[in-house]
Each structure stands twice: as structure tokens, then as C-alpha cells.
XYZ file of C-alpha atoms in Angstrom:
599
model
C -87.190 49.024 62.322
C -84.979 45.936 61.854
C -85.986 44.153 58.659
C -87.469 47.242 57.162
C -84.199 49.011 56.204
C -83.987 49.875 52.479
C -80.493 48.780 51.493
C -80.883 49.734 47.829
C -81.931 53.221 48.722
C -78.882 53.536 50.958
C -76.495 51.958 48.403
C -77.615 54.144 45.536
C -75.723 56.948 47.079
C -72.276 55.125 46.518
C -69.549 55.885 43.835
C -70.595 54.836 40.347
C -74.131 54.194 41.286
C -77.001 55.967 39.785
C -76.037 55.166 36.183
C -78.641 53.703 33.972
C -77.985 50.449 32.201
C -77.406 52.203 28.891
C -75.046 54.659 30.484
C -73.124 51.880 32.199
C -72.807 49.934 28.932
C -71.526 53.009 27.166
C -68.910 53.607 29.856
C -67.717 49.974 29.672
C -67.225 50.260 25.918
C -65.148 53.377 26.341
C -62.961 51.740 29.000
C -62.488 48.445 27.153
C -61.152 50.337 24.133
C -58.350 51.945 26.116
C -56.965 48.859 27.928
C -55.718 45.796 25.997
C -56.038 42.307 27.393
C -52.676 40.451 27.129
C -51.535 36.967 27.985
C -48.168 35.687 29.105
C -46.061 34.242 26.246
C -47.625 36.364 23.554
C -45.793 38.653 21.129
C -47.371 42.103 20.877
C -46.447 45.470 19.359
C -45.351 48.260 21.638
C -44.661 51.966 21.240
C -41.571 53.614 22.713
C -42.829 56.296 25.129
C -39.654 56.944 27.037
C -35.891 56.279 27.034
C -33.448 56.653 29.910
C -29.892 55.483 30.621
C -30.933 51.962 31.556
C -34.363 51.138 30.192
C -36.807 51.804 27.403
C -40.429 52.503 28.459
C -43.014 50.941 26.168
C -46.767 51.149 25.939
C -48.518 48.019 24.730
C -52.063 49.328 25.518
C -52.137 47.529 28.866
C -53.174 49.161 32.128
C -49.489 49.842 32.805
C -46.353 50.446 30.740
C -43.455 48.004 30.611
C -39.691 48.359 30.882
C -37.122 46.689 28.609
C -33.319 47.000 29.191
C -31.693 49.383 26.750
C -29.110 46.671 25.935
C -31.723 44.762 23.945
C -31.917 47.626 21.440
C -28.242 47.672 20.446
C -29.115 46.827 16.858
C -31.388 49.912 16.695
C -28.828 52.702 16.794
C -31.416 55.391 15.992
C -34.035 54.336 18.530
C -36.460 57.191 19.345
C -39.819 57.840 21.010
C -42.676 56.700 18.820
C -40.866 53.705 17.281
C -42.936 50.541 17.185
C -41.251 47.272 18.156
C -42.270 43.672 18.848
C -42.265 42.585 22.490
C -42.593 39.268 24.281
C -44.758 39.247 27.409
C -42.863 37.369 30.079
C -45.140 38.332 33.011
C -48.325 40.414 33.164
C -47.466 41.447 36.699
C -44.406 40.618 38.764
C -44.025 40.910 42.548
C -43.806 44.676 42.205
C -46.907 44.797 40.041
C -44.752 45.642 37.016
C -45.359 44.380 33.458
C -42.264 42.384 32.328
C -41.416 42.540 28.610
C -38.523 41.246 26.389
C -37.554 42.352 22.925
C -34.884 39.629 22.544
C -37.400 36.819 23.057
C -39.848 38.523 20.744
C -37.219 38.551 18.041
C -36.629 34.791 18.560
C -40.307 33.933 18.345
C -40.793 36.074 15.254
C -37.548 34.743 13.850
C -38.730 31.141 14.026
C -41.946 32.190 12.326
C -40.005 33.881 9.506
C -37.640 30.898 9.164
C -40.532 28.454 8.902
C -42.209 30.691 6.360
C -38.973 30.910 4.319
C -38.710 27.108 4.316
C -42.356 26.600 3.356
C -42.257 29.105 0.518
C -38.617 28.367 -0.572
C -37.725 32.016 -0.163
C -34.289 33.573 -0.422
C -33.355 35.357 2.807
C -30.383 37.420 3.850
C -28.174 36.487 6.768
C -25.118 37.848 8.507
C -22.043 35.614 8.923
C -21.081 35.948 12.583
C -18.158 33.503 12.782
C -16.679 30.346 11.358
C -16.985 26.986 13.058
C -15.847 23.431 12.466
C -17.057 22.424 9.040
C -18.792 25.663 8.086
C -20.159 29.080 9.122
C -22.622 30.455 11.705
C -25.142 32.785 10.018
C -27.580 35.070 11.845
C -31.026 34.928 10.175
C -33.891 36.767 11.908
C -31.919 36.665 15.169
C -31.441 32.884 15.006
C -28.000 31.314 14.621
C -28.159 28.999 11.602
C -25.463 26.612 10.384
C -24.087 26.948 6.846
C -22.022 23.787 6.039
C -18.809 24.292 4.097
C -20.106 22.037 1.326
C -23.148 24.329 0.925
C -21.241 27.593 0.553
C -20.332 27.208 -3.113
C -20.344 24.656 -5.921
C -16.552 24.498 -5.744
C -14.648 23.541 -2.593
C -13.902 26.499 -0.301
C -10.483 26.358 1.346
C -10.701 29.629 3.344
C -13.960 30.232 5.263
C -12.677 33.406 6.904
C -13.321 35.500 3.792
C -17.090 35.262 4.485
C -17.010 36.305 8.175
C -18.711 39.624 9.079
C -20.385 39.793 5.676
C -23.977 39.487 4.502
C -24.883 36.442 2.464
C -28.033 35.248 0.726
C -29.194 31.786 1.744
C -32.126 29.412 1.655
C -33.420 27.414 4.614
C -33.016 23.703 3.867
C -33.734 22.111 7.252
C -35.270 22.970 10.649
C -34.929 20.862 13.786
C -37.103 22.319 16.546
C -35.968 19.686 19.044
C -32.406 20.974 18.976
C -33.278 24.522 17.849
C -31.140 23.875 14.802
C -31.481 25.563 11.396
C -29.421 24.592 8.332
C -29.122 26.996 5.411
C -27.439 26.798 1.996
C -25.907 29.309 -0.371
C -24.922 26.657 -2.900
C -28.521 26.003 -3.997
C -28.790 29.601 -5.215
C -25.734 29.136 -7.428
C -26.777 25.729 -8.697
C -29.976 27.026 -10.222
C -28.033 29.495 -12.319
C -25.449 26.858 -13.215
C -28.065 24.353 -14.369
C -28.947 26.600 -17.264
C -25.277 27.149 -18.129
C -24.615 23.427 -17.763
C -27.433 22.535 -20.140
C -26.136 25.023 -22.690
C -22.567 23.666 -22.462
C -23.604 20.007 -22.772
C -25.815 20.811 -25.751
C -22.943 22.393 -27.682
C -20.208 19.997 -26.460
C -18.168 18.170 -29.120
C -15.100 15.963 -29.119
C -11.997 17.946 -29.946
C -13.536 21.196 -28.712
C -11.075 23.447 -26.860
C -12.460 25.003 -23.667
C -11.164 27.150 -20.849
C -11.757 26.222 -17.229
C -10.603 26.682 -13.657
C -9.002 23.930 -11.577
C -11.349 23.399 -8.618
C -10.001 20.169 -7.127
C -6.807 18.147 -7.334
C -6.242 14.450 -6.585
C -3.404 11.996 -7.095
C -5.091 10.595 -10.228
C -5.977 13.913 -11.884
C -7.721 17.298 -11.533
C -11.337 18.428 -11.811
C -11.873 21.497 -13.956
C -14.897 23.807 -13.765
C -15.916 24.600 -17.317
C -18.546 27.120 -16.241
C -21.275 25.088 -14.603
C -20.097 21.614 -15.495
C -17.011 19.724 -14.280
C -14.601 17.685 -16.348
C -11.821 15.313 -15.342
C -8.289 15.871 -16.590
C -6.530 12.563 -15.905
C -2.900 12.672 -14.785
C -1.808 10.790 -17.915
C -3.373 13.490 -20.113
C -1.695 16.443 -18.408
C 1.766 16.119 -19.935
C 3.545 13.965 -22.504
C 6.207 13.420 -19.860
C 5.756 11.239 -16.791
C 4.589 13.033 -13.612
C 3.868 11.576 -10.184
C 1.260 14.146 -9.060
C -0.671 16.913 -10.861
C 0.647 19.511 -8.410
C 4.049 19.196 -10.106
C 2.750 21.191 -13.088
C -0.649 22.643 -12.036
C -2.130 24.714 -9.187
C -5.576 25.118 -7.650
C -7.720 27.949 -9.082
C -5.455 28.082 -12.120
C -7.148 28.862 -15.443
C -6.152 26.370 -18.140
C -7.078 25.453 -21.695
C -8.180 21.879 -22.308
C -9.570 19.792 -25.146
C -12.628 17.522 -24.901
C -11.527 13.894 -25.371
C -14.829 12.187 -24.607
C -18.132 12.842 -22.835
C -21.151 10.872 -21.621
C -24.277 12.963 -21.943
C -26.347 10.624 -19.744
C -23.848 10.470 -16.892
C -22.686 14.065 -17.401
C -19.059 12.911 -17.476
C -16.478 14.781 -19.502
C -12.916 13.583 -20.136
C -10.418 16.340 -20.836
C -6.863 16.494 -22.114
C -4.113 19.086 -21.963
C -1.105 17.426 -23.570
C -3.138 16.912 -26.766
C -2.892 20.654 -27.414
C 0.836 20.234 -28.182
C 2.655 18.033 -30.712
C 3.694 14.531 -29.650
C 7.386 14.429 -28.616
C 7.964 11.296 -30.717
C 7.325 13.431 -33.816
C 10.328 15.566 -32.902
C 12.650 12.645 -32.076
C 15.940 13.186 -33.959
C 16.216 11.107 -37.118
C 19.816 10.075 -36.301
C 18.594 7.920 -33.388
C 18.549 4.405 -34.837
C 19.091 0.839 -33.635
C 22.608 0.678 -32.197
C 22.716 4.386 -31.296
C 23.926 5.415 -27.854
C 21.461 7.621 -25.964
C 21.362 9.327 -22.579
C 18.421 10.020 -20.326
C 16.924 9.952 -16.848
C 15.327 6.967 -15.132
C 11.663 7.858 -14.478
C 10.340 4.516 -13.232
C 11.745 1.227 -11.935
C 9.567 -1.899 -12.054
C 10.180 -5.574 -11.282
C 10.815 -6.360 -14.931
C 12.966 -3.346 -15.827
C 13.343 0.437 -15.863
C 12.078 3.259 -18.097
C 14.604 5.747 -19.440
C 13.238 9.145 -20.518
C 15.253 10.555 -23.439
C 13.118 13.708 -23.553
C 9.687 14.541 -22.052
C 7.242 12.041 -23.547
C 9.857 9.771 -25.160
C 10.742 6.722 -23.060
C 12.470 3.423 -23.659
C 12.360 0.201 -21.628
C 15.565 -1.309 -20.271
C 14.593 -4.896 -19.491
C 16.321 -6.466 -16.514
C 17.890 -9.048 -18.826
C 19.599 -6.200 -20.717
C 21.188 -4.707 -17.608
C 23.912 -7.319 -17.104
C 25.620 -10.128 -19.011
C 24.820 -12.352 -16.038
C 22.245 -15.034 -16.831
C 20.728 -14.737 -13.369
C 17.994 -12.095 -13.302
C 18.172 -9.696 -10.376
C 16.110 -6.793 -9.123
C 16.469 -3.755 -11.423
C 16.904 -1.627 -8.289
C 20.266 -3.348 -7.809
C 21.463 -1.526 -10.925
C 19.662 1.849 -10.894
C 17.082 4.046 -9.197
C 14.696 6.824 -10.194
C 16.364 10.103 -11.303
C 19.655 8.385 -12.222
C 21.347 9.678 -15.387
C 22.013 6.600 -17.536
C 23.576 5.891 -20.925
C 22.137 3.052 -23.019
C 22.120 1.471 -26.472
C 19.009 1.359 -28.683
C 18.091 -2.297 -29.292
C 14.728 -1.882 -31.078
C 12.918 1.208 -32.351
C 9.380 1.558 -33.737
C 8.498 5.175 -34.471
C 4.976 4.313 -35.651
C 4.104 2.417 -32.462
C 6.265 4.828 -30.442
C 8.111 2.052 -28.678
C 11.795 1.612 -27.914
C 13.843 -1.012 -26.071
C 17.245 -0.223 -24.645
C 20.190 -2.041 -23.101
C 23.111 -1.056 -20.913
C 25.082 -4.307 -20.868
C 25.884 -3.691 -24.545
C 28.129 -0.806 -23.453
C 30.586 -3.396 -22.106
C 32.231 -6.363 -23.860
C 30.506 -9.746 -23.723
C 32.765 -11.785 -21.394
C 32.236 -14.957 -23.478
C 33.725 -13.263 -26.562
C 36.965 -12.195 -24.889
C 40.188 -13.618 -26.286
C 41.376 -14.989 -22.944
C 38.201 -16.916 -22.056
C 39.532 -20.211 -23.524
C 42.779 -20.033 -21.604
C 41.355 -18.583 -18.411
C 38.710 -21.299 -18.066
C 40.589 -24.195 -19.626
C 39.789 -27.707 -18.431
C 41.518 -28.388 -15.135
C 41.805 -24.753 -14.026
C 40.582 -23.884 -10.558
C 38.368 -20.878 -9.702
C 36.248 -19.380 -6.950
C 32.685 -18.191 -7.531
C 29.422 -17.227 -5.862
C 26.526 -19.694 -5.720
C 23.641 -17.970 -7.549
C 20.997 -20.673 -7.908
C 20.168 -24.175 -6.626
C 18.252 -26.833 -8.585
C 17.388 -30.490 -8.046
C 20.216 -31.585 -10.346
C 22.927 -29.179 -9.211
C 23.877 -25.566 -8.682
C 25.007 -22.574 -10.760
C 28.105 -20.605 -9.821
C 28.954 -17.158 -11.166
C 32.712 -17.007 -11.662
C 32.566 -13.405 -12.904
C 29.948 -11.045 -14.324
C 28.375 -12.987 -17.191
C 30.359 -16.217 -16.765
C 28.338 -18.986 -15.083
C 28.970 -22.686 -14.668
C 27.043 -25.757 -13.528
C 28.167 -28.053 -10.744
C 26.199 -31.303 -10.943
C 24.998 -32.696 -7.630
C 27.141 -35.788 -8.191
C 30.251 -33.609 -8.455
C 29.960 -32.068 -4.996
C 31.507 -34.835 -2.887
C 33.371 -38.096 -3.357
C 32.013 -39.720 -0.228
C 28.669 -38.156 0.731
C 25.460 -39.075 -1.082
C 23.832 -35.650 -1.601
C 20.201 -35.642 -2.718
C 19.890 -31.853 -3.076
C 22.585 -29.140 -3.269
C 20.989 -27.299 -0.336
C 22.392 -30.035 1.905
C 25.890 -28.964 0.900
C 25.849 -25.194 0.219
C 23.604 -22.101 0.322
C 22.882 -19.378 -2.211
C 25.331 -16.498 -1.881
C 28.178 -18.583 -0.478
C 31.578 -18.722 -2.145
C 32.706 -22.095 -3.510
C 35.930 -23.282 -5.133
C 35.554 -25.409 -8.247
C 37.551 -27.012 -11.068
C 36.641 -26.840 -14.750
C 35.625 -30.202 -16.222
C 34.334 -29.030 -19.604
C 34.267 -25.722 -21.572
C 31.938 -24.926 -24.481
C 32.457 -21.228 -25.303
C 30.244 -21.331 -28.394
C 27.220 -22.381 -26.336
C 28.332 -20.443 -23.231
C 28.544 -23.551 -21.048
C 30.905 -24.519 -18.267
C 30.835 -27.848 -16.454
C 32.406 -27.525 -13.030
C 33.191 -29.791 -10.121
C 33.930 -29.296 -6.470
C 34.982 -32.828 -5.594
C 37.720 -32.887 -8.245
C 39.699 -30.399 -6.183
C 40.764 -33.522 -4.221
C 41.966 -36.914 -5.384
C 39.404 -39.646 -5.636
C 39.680 -41.471 -2.265
C 37.850 -44.467 -3.694
C 41.079 -45.470 -5.415
C 42.514 -45.943 -1.935
C 39.279 -47.366 -0.471
C 39.457 -50.103 -3.117
C 42.583 -51.431 -1.434
C 41.248 -50.919 2.101
C 37.699 -52.298 1.874
C 38.464 -55.455 -0.035
C 35.870 -58.206 -0.181
C 36.083 -60.295 2.947
C 37.854 -57.648 5.013
C 36.423 -56.907 8.445
C 35.792 -53.394 9.778
C 34.148 -51.968 12.870
C 31.161 -49.775 11.930
C 28.326 -47.933 13.686
C 24.680 -48.225 12.660
C 23.447 -44.663 11.923
C 20.129 -45.412 10.213
C 17.804 -48.382 9.910
C 14.689 -49.344 7.940
C 12.865 -52.470 6.727
C 15.368 -53.136 3.943
C 18.460 -52.766 6.038
C 20.739 -50.268 7.731
C 23.274 -47.575 6.849
C 26.663 -47.927 8.503
C 29.334 -45.359 9.302
C 32.667 -46.889 8.304
C 36.185 -45.631 8.989
C 37.269 -42.487 7.125
C 33.700 -41.131 7.286
C 32.242 -43.146 4.427
C 28.961 -45.043 4.500
C 28.139 -48.683 3.876
C 24.961 -50.708 3.609
C 23.920 -53.961 5.274
C 20.794 -55.948 4.403
C 18.256 -56.517 7.178
C 18.865 -60.296 7.240
C 22.585 -59.705 7.689
C 22.089 -57.618 10.837
C 21.340 -60.747 12.882
C 23.570 -61.358 15.879
C 24.960 -64.705 16.980
C 22.494 -64.746 19.906
C 19.611 -64.294 17.371
C 19.213 -60.667 18.430
C 18.966 -57.681 16.044
C 21.505 -54.878 15.901
C 20.015 -51.467 16.641
C 20.852 -47.879 15.723
C 23.923 -46.630 17.603
C 25.566 -50.018 18.048
C 29.166 -50.529 16.914
C 29.862 -54.030 15.557
C 32.271 -55.838 13.284
C 31.119 -56.170 9.677
C 32.587 -58.114 6.802
C 32.705 -56.588 3.293
C 30.624 -58.636 0.847
C 30.537 -56.245 -2.103
C 32.584 -53.205 -3.213
C 31.907 -50.921 -6.245
C 34.237 -47.983 -6.892
C 32.197 -46.670 -9.819
C 28.923 -46.704 -7.871
C 30.722 -45.736 -4.641
C 28.903 -48.512 -2.828
C 30.055 -50.891 -0.068
C 27.832 -53.756 1.104
C 28.670 -55.480 4.394
C 27.326 -58.213 6.706
C 27.500 -58.823 10.438
C 25.975 -62.271 10.154
C 29.031 -63.351 8.131
C 31.175 -62.789 11.219
C 29.680 -65.845 12.976
C 27.775 -67.802 10.323
C 29.589 -70.250 8.041
C 26.748 -69.997 5.546
C 27.546 -66.350 4.939
C 31.300 -66.971 4.711
C 31.058 -69.030 1.537
C 29.291 -66.351 -0.570
C 31.786 -63.779 0.652
C 34.721 -66.007 -0.276
C 33.208 -66.795 -3.659
C 32.714 -63.102 -4.345
C 36.305 -62.474 -3.323
C 37.587 -65.116 -5.751
C 35.366 -63.733 -8.500
C 36.510 -60.176 -7.852
C 40.268 -60.871 -8.136
C 41.808 -64.140 -9.295
C 45.249 -64.949 -7.932
C 45.036 -62.554 -4.987
C 45.630 -63.842 -1.453
C 42.448 -62.415 -0.016
C 42.642 -64.047 3.447
C 46.134 -62.776 4.254
C 45.403 -59.309 2.807
C 42.065 -59.176 4.672
C 43.734 -59.933 7.981
C 46.387 -57.290 7.318
C 43.799 -54.648 6.384
C 41.704 -55.562 9.418
C 44.580 -54.883 11.768
C 45.365 -51.592 9.987
C 41.744 -50.515 10.201
C 41.571 -51.292 13.894
C 44.571 -49.027 14.445
C 43.220 -46.229 12.187
C 39.511 -46.256 13.077
C 39.407 -42.516 13.702
C 40.932 -41.381 10.373
C 38.875 -39.050 8.185
C 38.326 -38.508 4.470
C 40.390 -35.354 4.475
C 43.533 -37.328 5.469
C 44.290 -38.419 1.926
C 48.026 -38.367 2.579
C 47.505 -40.718 5.530
C 45.471 -43.042 3.363
C 48.240 -43.076 0.789
C 50.766 -43.951 3.522
C 48.519 -46.755 4.737
C 48.295 -48.097 1.215
C 52.079 -48.026 0.813
C 52.509 -49.663 4.215
C 49.932 -52.291 3.336
C 51.579 -53.004 -0.030
C 55.018 -53.268 1.581
C 53.725 -55.706 4.191
C 52.206 -57.913 1.529
C 55.495 -58.003 -0.414
C 57.396 -59.157 2.623
C 54.727 -61.758 3.347
C 54.982 -63.073 -0.183
């Protein structure tokens, strides 16, 4: 009847029913022992149960076996059934119901665990150098690509990384960066521990003067670093050879084994100074005894400085040729004008100190001193004319070199008869050629007084007859200040007019650029000075002083008639120049002849 059906009695006849609770519990225990529970992302051990051309079948104790591509077992050349390997569970069950495993990922997970353990416990691990890269090597450790910097390969610089490729190497993990999956390892730290003990032993027994053997590990322009077996020492470039060298590579090579002597060491700073040249005798000790002051020697120029050059007679023996000993000229020049490095030069020994190992040399002594020649008195006699090169300018004049070693001074006042020159640079430049005349010769003191203006006659002898006191001349104002104005007179000479004497008849003031008539009120041949006045042209007050000065300057002369004659000559010859000395002489003769007829 509905509602009275015994479902339990009916169901007890199904599969698996009828077991007691104890029996069921026993069966569950047996089943749970044969099937392992696994989770995705775990690393488990698996047993190889089958191998075919493409895959390897593995049993991990799960309800089904998994497949792993045979390519992931390339490193296991002798893979066989029964081998146990680590596997990474990618999926418990894919779309096909298949368990998905990976040996490659298992190796990475385990590898990171081993790397972390090696870092924590400071363990030495072995890696395989796969390839070189920029700045170092790529090393495979536990399936992870780690970076071995070039500076961490060895205690000495490595110049060829390729010698380590495809070789095993022991390293220590020094840094892990999980963010970038980066591992840094070092081989140098393994070597340093061994070297520390050697270094301590070397420093303990180190003494000055001790001779050691080492290997050149690094080379710079100032010296080389030598590995003495765990500790480095510096061999400075100046201690390599008694001779002068520009770079250590001229006499030494990298990885070369050399003998050196300890010059000094600092135990606190672990610095050792080494020497190589000290192992041989000093070249000065073997310098021939016949080399004395006055001896002629030959050698090679090894250095040229601003003050001179160094001549090497033999390796380690040098003498200084000062620039002043290169030429008899009194004007110092650049030593490079005379010689350059590697030149073969002959010189004379000027000073020699074997104890201090110093020597000074000269090359000008190989030629005769020009001031001691027999012909110097006749060649540069007073009144002779010469051409020379301007070597130096000063406030008071300029120096001219007439020949090598013969110089003369031209005073600024001896440059021009007519122009007032404040500085020689207004007249000439250094390096230009100038013609001069000898005014004075002092061979004993090596002095020559020269002049440029004396090449021409003194025009002021003629000007004295032209610009007489009271004479009138047309002049142009070229400069003006509070005291007065500078005038440009005929023949290119200059005159001066006081400010009060610039006044015009209409009470106006003469300005720069105006050409007016001026009357001479004062003339000085010795001072080369002419003073004029425009006011005297129209003011009677100014005429009297001018006349009085004229009478005072030359008694018995007919100044008015001569002034009128000169004025007419000047008006006709306004455009004459200083260079026309012959014309001036003709004017003077003409003027003198006219006066004679008048008288």
C-alpha cells in the first residue's frame, strides 16, 4: 500500500550495500592508501612506468597516470622505467580528463628552493657556464640562469670570458631578486677566503728592501699593479726604469712575472709601494769620468717643457738645457722653436754635480758669441744703418734684433721727428721689420742705442725758418679739451692753442674740424712745440705779446717782412708733407733769396 513501502529493504539489495560499518571502514582505509590526493601547483615525486617516442608515462599515486613530453628529459640520457623524478602538477584534470604534469616547472620550483637554501646557509654550489653576456657570464644553477659578473669571476681582472663557457664552475649565491627572477652568484668570494690567509702571512713577513716575485694584473698610465700572491702592490711608472718612459706598456706586459723590491708599505691601509729599477745600479754611477764641465756630449731629447728641454745622455742620466742656453738672443722663446722630443742634439756641459746627480747643458755655446766677434765694432759703428725684427715693446721704447744675439733699443722719442708717440705700439708691431741707425755702441756691456727718426734729417731745422714767431698759418682743429686744442699745421705737424686764444672775432668758439688762420706765438725746436693763437688775428691785445716775443726771440731780424713772406709761401704750399724734405729745403732757399733781395 502507498506509504507502507519499505525503501531500506528494497535498497539493501544494491551494489555495495550490505556491508557492516566496520567492513565499510576497512574498505575505505584500503582504498585511501592506493590513491593520493594532489593539488594543482604542487611538486610531487613520480615513477616512470612507461616510455614511448613522444611522452613519458608517470605514476604519482593518483587515480590516473600523467604524461610528460620526452623533450623535458633531455638531461637524463639514461632514463628508464622505475626512475623517480620530481613533477609539477599543472592540472589535476584537463578537458580530456587527463592529469597534466611538467618536469621543467618542477625543476624551477625545486631550483629556487635550493638557491634560497644555498644563500641562507652560505653553501658552495656547482653551476654550468652556458654563455657569456655583457659584463659577465650566464651560469645554470639548479636549472635557473644566474648572472656571474665579470668582477666576481676572479680577484684579478679577466680579459677573456670565453675561456669559461661550457665549463663547470663553483660559485656562491650572493643575491636573489624574486621580483625579477634574478640570481647573482660569485666565484671571487671562494678565492678571496683562501687569499686572506696568504695575504695575512705576506703582510706579517713584509719588510722594506725585500725582493718579491709577482704577476702584473693591471696596467695604468701612472703605473702597474702587481699580484704578490694574495696582496697587490703598486709599481709606479717612475720606479720601473732609470730611463724616462711615457707608459708602462713600453717595457712591461700584462700577466708578466717580474721581480720587484718593497720600497714602502702601510700595514693599516694595506698599501705596498714597489720598485723595479732599484734592483739595478744607478746609471749615474757608471757615467764616464771624462765628462766634465766644458765637455761636449750627445744625446736624445726626452722631454720639452716651457722652461727648457731634457737631454738623455744614457738611460737614467739627463741634463737640462734651459731656454736661455739655447740661443745667444736675449729674448726668450719657446723651447719647441729649437727642438722637439726624440731629436739627436749635441750640447756643452755647463754644470755637473755627480753627488746630487744633476747636470745643466747649453747648445748656444757651440757657436761663437756674436758680441765677441772682431767685426762687431765696425759692423755696428755709430751712424751705420741696419734692418732688424721688432722683438719686444715696452713703455719707454722697443727692442730690435739685428741678428741672432745682437739686440738694440730704440727709445720712444727716437721713432719720429714730428709725431708725439706715447707708446711704441702706436708706431710698430712685434714681428715687423724696421730700419734703424746706430746712435751709441757699448760692446763691453752688450748695448746698442738705435734710432729710426735719424734715418731722415731733422725737419725742425727747416720748421724753425717756416714757423717763425708772428707768422700766420692756416690750421685745422683736430682735438679739443678744457685747456685748449691741438691743431694740424702744414707739413703734417701739430701745434697747440690755448682755450682763451680760440675765440673768434664774433665772440664765438672755434670747434673741432674748423680750418682757421693762426698766428705763431711760441716756437721751440728742442721741445718740438709750436704754440699758436687765433685771437691774435683780430685782437690788438694779443698782437703786442706776439711782437714782444718775436723781438725777444731774434734781435735785429725783420720779423714783419719775413712773416708776410712765409705766410704767402705757406698759403701756396699748404698740402706739403713731412716726407718732402727736399721741397722744404727748396722753400727755405727760396725764402732766404727773397729776403736778400728785399734787404
